[in-house]
């Protein structure tokens, strides 16, 4: 909420940090940036290679965008729906990624891709690794806006124990190095009766190329 200061960082691993409220002051500008991107590259629901529809609607900005379909998971320079390059990565997002990585004691990831995930109540994301990127050393910066969510933070193997991290509006999670290939996901969103937002936005900034 406006006026609240970010809380102290919380270690999730040797090179992974939860930064409560880190993006709170930039949230209005971030939401404006999302709207600008979506005006050029609307949200869409992709399919897994097996043909299952992904429940979370997605879009991208940056030099590369993450896509999924019958041909597998991959990054593309152009939006498959329009054939045009993905919208440029807003400077605000690039700066946030650098600042969050610095707060976590990690090098600037210099992201060239930002996946925008739109969660409605009842939707979530199963445990997975981010391993479609060419450089698996650069940190990942994940920004939460809107409805609260439970971030599932696992280990390097799918069946390792999972920690439940309660993310709020403006929270950021950063992981890299030894934690870069940790399994992670999002529990299905609960309905919040008096929440000021109808949904959750997640911005995942990565160096993909």
mmCIF file of C-alpha atoms in Angstrom:
data_model
loop_
_atom_site.group_PDB
_atom_site.id
_atom_site.type_symbol
_atom_site.label_atom_id
_atom_site.label_comp_id
_atom_site.label_asym_id
_atom_site.label_seq_id
_atom_site.Cartn_x
_atom_site.Cartn_y
_atom_site.Cartn_z
ATOM 1 C CA UNK A 1 0.000 0.000 0.000
ATOM 2 C CA UNK A 2 1.168 3.589 -0.593
ATOM 3 C CA UNK A 3 3.502 4.925 2.069
ATOM 4 C CA UNK A 4 4.767 1.552 3.265
ATOM 5 C CA UNK A 5 8.483 0.917 3.119
ATOM 6 C CA UNK A 6 9.853 -2.352 1.716
ATOM 7 C CA UNK A 7 10.624 -4.980 4.332
ATOM 8 C CA UNK A 8 14.036 -6.558 4.780
ATOM 9 C CA UNK A 9 15.098 -9.088 2.121
ATOM 10 C CA UNK A 10 14.464 -12.742 2.945
ATOM 11 C CA UNK A 11 16.956 -15.396 1.810
ATOM 12 C CA UNK A 12 15.404 -18.318 -0.087
ATOM 13 C CA UNK A 13 18.746 -19.898 -0.945
ATOM 14 C CA UNK A 14 22.436 -19.012 -1.245
ATOM 15 C CA UNK A 15 21.702 -16.875 -4.320
ATOM 16 C CA UNK A 16 17.956 -16.376 -4.096
ATOM 17 C CA UNK A 17 16.098 -13.571 -2.347
ATOM 18 C CA UNK A 18 12.540 -12.487 -1.685
ATOM 19 C CA UNK A 19 12.339 -8.673 -1.627
ATOM 20 C CA UNK A 20 8.988 -7.755 0.006
ATOM 21 C CA UNK A 21 7.556 -4.501 -1.308
ATOM 22 C CA UNK A 22 10.596 -3.753 -3.437
ATOM 23 C CA UNK A 23 8.570 -2.619 -6.480
ATOM 24 C CA UNK A 24 5.737 -0.983 -4.545
ATOM 25 C CA UNK A 25 6.738 2.594 -5.354
ATOM 26 C CA UNK A 26 7.015 1.770 -9.055
ATOM 27 C CA UNK A 27 3.800 -0.255 -9.251
ATOM 28 C CA UNK A 28 1.594 2.402 -10.933
ATOM 29 C CA UNK A 29 4.212 3.021 -13.627
ATOM 30 C CA UNK A 30 4.708 -0.733 -14.073
ATOM 31 C CA UNK A 31 0.969 -1.260 -14.596
ATOM 32 C CA UNK A 32 0.977 1.546 -17.172
ATOM 33 C CA UNK A 33 3.913 -0.140 -18.913
ATOM 34 C CA UNK A 34 2.035 -3.453 -19.019
ATOM 35 C CA UNK A 35 -0.967 -1.728 -20.612
ATOM 36 C CA UNK A 36 1.301 -0.203 -23.254
ATOM 37 C CA UNK A 37 2.810 -3.573 -24.119
ATOM 38 C CA UNK A 38 -0.561 -5.317 -24.301
ATOM 39 C CA UNK A 39 -1.910 -2.674 -26.660
ATOM 40 C CA UNK A 40 0.680 -3.966 -29.149
ATOM 41 C CA UNK A 41 0.869 -7.657 -28.185
ATOM 42 C CA UNK A 42 -2.414 -8.756 -26.550
ATOM 43 C CA UNK A 43 -2.649 -11.496 -23.967
ATOM 44 C CA UNK A 44 -3.159 -14.990 -25.296
ATOM 45 C CA UNK A 45 -3.443 -18.508 -23.845
ATOM 46 C CA UNK A 46 -0.740 -20.760 -25.208
ATOM 47 C CA UNK A 47 -0.629 -24.543 -25.441
ATOM 48 C CA UNK A 48 1.880 -27.025 -24.112
ATOM 49 C CA UNK A 49 3.636 -29.280 -26.657
ATOM 50 C CA UNK A 50 1.152 -31.962 -25.611
ATOM 51 C CA UNK A 51 -1.772 -29.770 -26.642
ATOM 52 C CA UNK A 52 -2.985 -28.758 -23.173
ATOM 53 C CA UNK A 53 -4.066 -25.143 -22.857
ATOM 54 C CA UNK A 54 -2.059 -23.111 -20.327
ATOM 55 C CA UNK A 55 -4.538 -21.503 -17.940
ATOM 56 C CA UNK A 56 -2.531 -18.316 -17.379
ATOM 57 C CA UNK A 57 -2.775 -15.771 -20.217
ATOM 58 C CA UNK A 58 0.583 -14.427 -21.433
ATOM 59 C CA UNK A 59 2.396 -11.890 -23.557
ATOM 60 C CA UNK A 60 5.973 -10.635 -23.910
ATOM 61 C CA UNK A 61 8.155 -7.620 -24.427
ATOM 62 C CA UNK A 62 11.830 -7.317 -25.234
ATOM 63 C CA UNK A 63 14.095 -8.507 -28.023
ATOM 64 C CA UNK A 64 12.866 -12.068 -27.409
ATOM 65 C CA UNK A 65 9.561 -13.491 -26.248
ATOM 66 C CA UNK A 66 8.806 -16.892 -24.703
ATOM 67 C CA UNK A 67 6.250 -18.979 -26.575
ATOM 68 C CA UNK A 68 4.766 -22.434 -26.243
ATOM 69 C CA UNK A 69 2.902 -24.624 -28.701
ATOM 70 C CA UNK A 70 2.897 -27.914 -30.549
ATOM 71 C CA UNK A 71 6.430 -27.096 -31.718
ATOM 72 C CA UNK A 72 7.693 -26.870 -28.126
ATOM 73 C CA UNK A 73 8.931 -24.164 -25.776
ATOM 74 C CA UNK A 74 11.137 -21.511 -27.324
ATOM 75 C CA UNK A 75 12.004 -17.847 -27.635
ATOM 76 C CA UNK A 76 11.127 -15.902 -30.763
ATOM 77 C CA UNK A 77 12.057 -12.423 -31.992
ATOM 78 C CA UNK A 78 8.546 -11.874 -33.386
ATOM 79 C CA UNK A 79 5.068 -12.286 -31.986
ATOM 80 C CA UNK A 80 3.561 -15.347 -33.724
ATOM 81 C CA UNK A 81 0.124 -13.676 -33.725
ATOM 82 C CA UNK A 82 1.168 -10.528 -35.581
ATOM 83 C CA UNK A 83 4.468 -11.483 -37.222
ATOM 84 C CA UNK A 84 5.915 -8.248 -35.836
ATOM 85 C CA UNK A 85 8.754 -7.877 -33.313
ATOM 86 C CA UNK A 86 7.656 -8.003 -29.700
ATOM 87 C CA UNK A 87 7.198 -4.573 -28.084
ATOM 88 C CA UNK A 88 10.420 -3.065 -26.760
ATOM 89 C CA UNK A 89 11.336 -3.742 -23.141
ATOM 90 C CA UNK A 90 10.387 -0.572 -21.224
ATOM 91 C CA UNK A 91 13.355 1.172 -19.588
ATOM 92 C CA UNK A 92 11.476 1.044 -16.276
ATOM 93 C CA UNK A 93 11.537 -2.759 -16.303
ATOM 94 C CA UNK A 94 15.195 -2.931 -17.246
ATOM 95 C CA UNK A 95 16.081 -0.562 -14.394
ATOM 96 C CA UNK A 96 13.966 -2.525 -11.913
ATOM 97 C CA UNK A 97 15.738 -5.759 -12.853
ATOM 98 C CA UNK A 98 19.147 -4.152 -12.293
ATOM 99 C CA UNK A 99 18.100 -2.638 -8.958
ATOM 100 C CA UNK A 100 16.523 -5.851 -7.675
ATOM 101 C CA UNK A 101 19.571 -7.920 -8.641
ATOM 102 C CA UNK A 102 21.818 -5.422 -6.862
ATOM 103 C CA UNK A 103 19.636 -5.632 -3.738
ATOM 104 C CA UNK A 104 20.068 -9.426 -3.882
ATOM 105 C CA UNK A 105 23.843 -9.130 -4.289
ATOM 106 C CA UNK A 106 23.757 -10.495 -7.831
ATOM 107 C CA UNK A 107 25.088 -9.020 -11.111
ATOM 108 C CA UNK A 108 22.774 -7.048 -13.377
ATOM 109 C CA UNK A 109 21.026 -9.721 -15.481
ATOM 110 C CA UNK A 110 20.686 -7.289 -18.432
ATOM 111 C CA UNK A 111 17.350 -8.856 -19.444
ATOM 112 C CA UNK A 112 16.346 -9.037 -23.086
ATOM 113 C CA UNK A 113 12.985 -10.710 -22.427
ATOM 114 C CA UNK A 114 10.042 -10.127 -20.117
ATOM 115 C CA UNK A 115 7.213 -12.644 -19.893
ATOM 116 C CA UNK A 116 3.944 -11.095 -18.716
ATOM 117 C CA UNK A 117 1.631 -13.539 -16.937
ATOM 118 C CA UNK A 118 -1.982 -12.655 -16.139
ATOM 119 C CA UNK A 119 -3.506 -14.708 -13.308
ATOM 120 C CA UNK A 120 -7.206 -14.747 -12.506
ATOM 121 C CA UNK A 121 -8.603 -16.368 -9.340
ATOM 122 C CA UNK A 122 -8.481 -20.122 -9.742
ATOM 123 C CA UNK A 123 -5.415 -20.109 -12.001
ATOM 124 C CA UNK A 124 -1.862 -21.072 -11.039
ATOM 125 C CA UNK A 125 1.382 -22.378 -12.473
ATOM 126 C CA UNK A 126 2.785 -25.859 -11.902
ATOM 127 C CA UNK A 127 6.324 -26.513 -10.733
ATOM 128 C CA UNK A 128 8.840 -25.948 -13.532
ATOM 129 C CA UNK A 129 12.395 -24.841 -14.249
ATOM 130 C CA UNK A 130 13.364 -21.882 -16.417
ATOM 131 C CA UNK A 131 15.850 -23.569 -18.730
ATOM 132 C CA UNK A 132 14.971 -22.397 -22.253
ATOM 133 C CA UNK A 133 17.473 -19.540 -22.024
ATOM 134 C CA UNK A 134 20.938 -19.723 -23.589
ATOM 135 C CA UNK A 135 22.668 -18.216 -20.549
ATOM 136 C CA UNK A 136 21.732 -20.082 -17.380
ATOM 137 C CA UNK A 137 24.010 -17.929 -15.230
ATOM 138 C CA UNK A 138 22.085 -14.644 -15.400
ATOM 139 C CA UNK A 139 19.620 -14.041 -12.581
ATOM 140 C CA UNK A 140 15.848 -14.116 -13.026
ATOM 141 C CA UNK A 141 13.795 -11.241 -11.609
ATOM 142 C CA UNK A 142 10.113 -11.940 -10.902
ATOM 143 C CA UNK A 143 7.756 -9.057 -10.022
ATOM 144 C CA UNK A 144 4.293 -9.513 -8.460
ATOM 145 C CA UNK A 145 1.502 -6.959 -8.858
ATOM 146 C CA UNK A 146 -2.142 -7.119 -7.856
ATOM 147 C CA UNK A 147 -3.714 -10.043 -6.004
ATOM 148 C CA UNK A 148 -1.574 -11.902 -3.465
ATOM 149 C CA UNK A 149 -0.218 -15.290 -4.469
ATOM 150 C CA UNK A 150 1.633 -18.206 -2.928
ATOM 151 C CA UNK A 151 4.946 -18.711 -4.719
ATOM 152 C CA UNK A 152 6.126 -22.329 -4.579
ATOM 153 C CA UNK A 153 9.902 -22.502 -4.208
ATOM 154 C CA UNK A 154 11.365 -25.966 -4.676
ATOM 155 C CA UNK A 155 14.751 -27.555 -5.138
ATOM 156 C CA UNK A 156 16.886 -28.661 -8.048
ATOM 157 C CA UNK A 157 14.819 -31.840 -8.415
ATOM 158 C CA UNK A 158 11.083 -31.875 -9.081
ATOM 159 C CA UNK A 159 10.241 -33.865 -5.960
ATOM 160 C CA UNK A 160 12.406 -31.874 -3.529
ATOM 161 C CA UNK A 161 10.574 -30.184 -0.624
ATOM 162 C CA UNK A 162 8.704 -27.003 -1.563
ATOM 163 C CA UNK A 163 8.560 -23.780 0.436
ATOM 164 C CA UNK A 164 5.414 -21.640 0.256
ATOM 165 C CA UNK A 165 6.251 -17.921 -0.047
ATOM 166 C CA UNK A 166 3.293 -15.497 0.378
ATOM 167 C CA UNK A 167 3.812 -12.804 -2.263
ATOM 168 C CA UNK A 168 2.008 -9.468 -2.053
ATOM 169 C CA UNK A 169 1.561 -6.526 -4.400
ATOM 170 C CA UNK A 170 4.987 -5.064 -5.170
ATOM 171 C CA UNK A 171 7.064 -8.057 -4.035
ATOM 172 C CA UNK A 172 10.043 -9.191 -6.099
ATOM 173 C CA UNK A 173 11.895 -12.535 -6.114
ATOM 174 C CA UNK A 174 15.404 -12.801 -7.564
ATOM 175 C CA UNK A 175 17.331 -16.009 -8.110
ATOM 176 C CA UNK A 176 20.522 -16.938 -9.947
ATOM 177 C CA UNK A 177 23.822 -18.783 -9.616
ATOM 178 C CA UNK A 178 23.466 -21.953 -7.550
ATOM 179 C CA UNK A 179 19.686 -21.406 -7.358
ATOM 180 C CA UNK A 180 19.131 -20.602 -11.033
ATOM 181 C CA UNK A 181 17.548 -23.975 -11.914
ATOM 182 C CA UNK A 182 15.329 -24.335 -8.871
ATOM 183 C CA UNK A 183 11.819 -25.635 -9.544
ATOM 184 C CA UNK A 184 9.160 -23.025 -8.805
ATOM 185 C CA UNK A 185 5.484 -22.371 -9.420
ATOM 186 C CA UNK A 186 2.390 -20.539 -8.180
ATOM 187 C CA UNK A 187 -0.450 -22.062 -6.180
ATOM 188 C CA UNK A 188 -3.928 -21.464 -7.622
ATOM 189 C CA UNK A 189 -5.018 -17.963 -6.689
ATOM 190 C CA UNK A 190 -7.695 -17.623 -4.051
ATOM 191 C CA UNK A 191 -10.513 -15.140 -4.414
ATOM 192 C CA UNK A 192 -9.986 -11.988 -2.348
ATOM 193 C CA UNK A 193 -13.349 -10.448 -1.479
ATOM 194 C CA UNK A 194 -12.135 -6.899 -0.779
ATOM 195 C CA UNK A 195 -8.980 -6.737 -2.868
ATOM 196 C CA UNK A 196 -8.464 -3.562 -4.911
ATOM 197 C CA UNK A 197 -7.353 -5.647 -7.911
ATOM 198 C CA UNK A 198 -9.264 -8.311 -9.861
ATOM 199 C CA UNK A 199 -6.158 -10.222 -10.936
ATOM 200 C CA UNK A 200 -2.438 -10.775 -10.465
ATOM 201 C CA UNK A 201 0.260 -9.681 -12.887
ATOM 202 C CA UNK A 202 3.664 -11.314 -12.900
ATOM 203 C CA UNK A 203 6.618 -9.911 -14.810
ATOM 204 C CA UNK A 204 9.475 -12.364 -15.264
ATOM 205 C CA UNK A 205 12.612 -10.700 -16.567
ATOM 206 C CA UNK A 206 15.308 -12.929 -18.049
ATOM 207 C CA UNK A 207 18.342 -12.856 -20.293
ATOM 208 C CA UNK A 208 17.238 -15.291 -22.970
ATOM 209 C CA UNK A 209 19.649 -14.706 -25.851
#
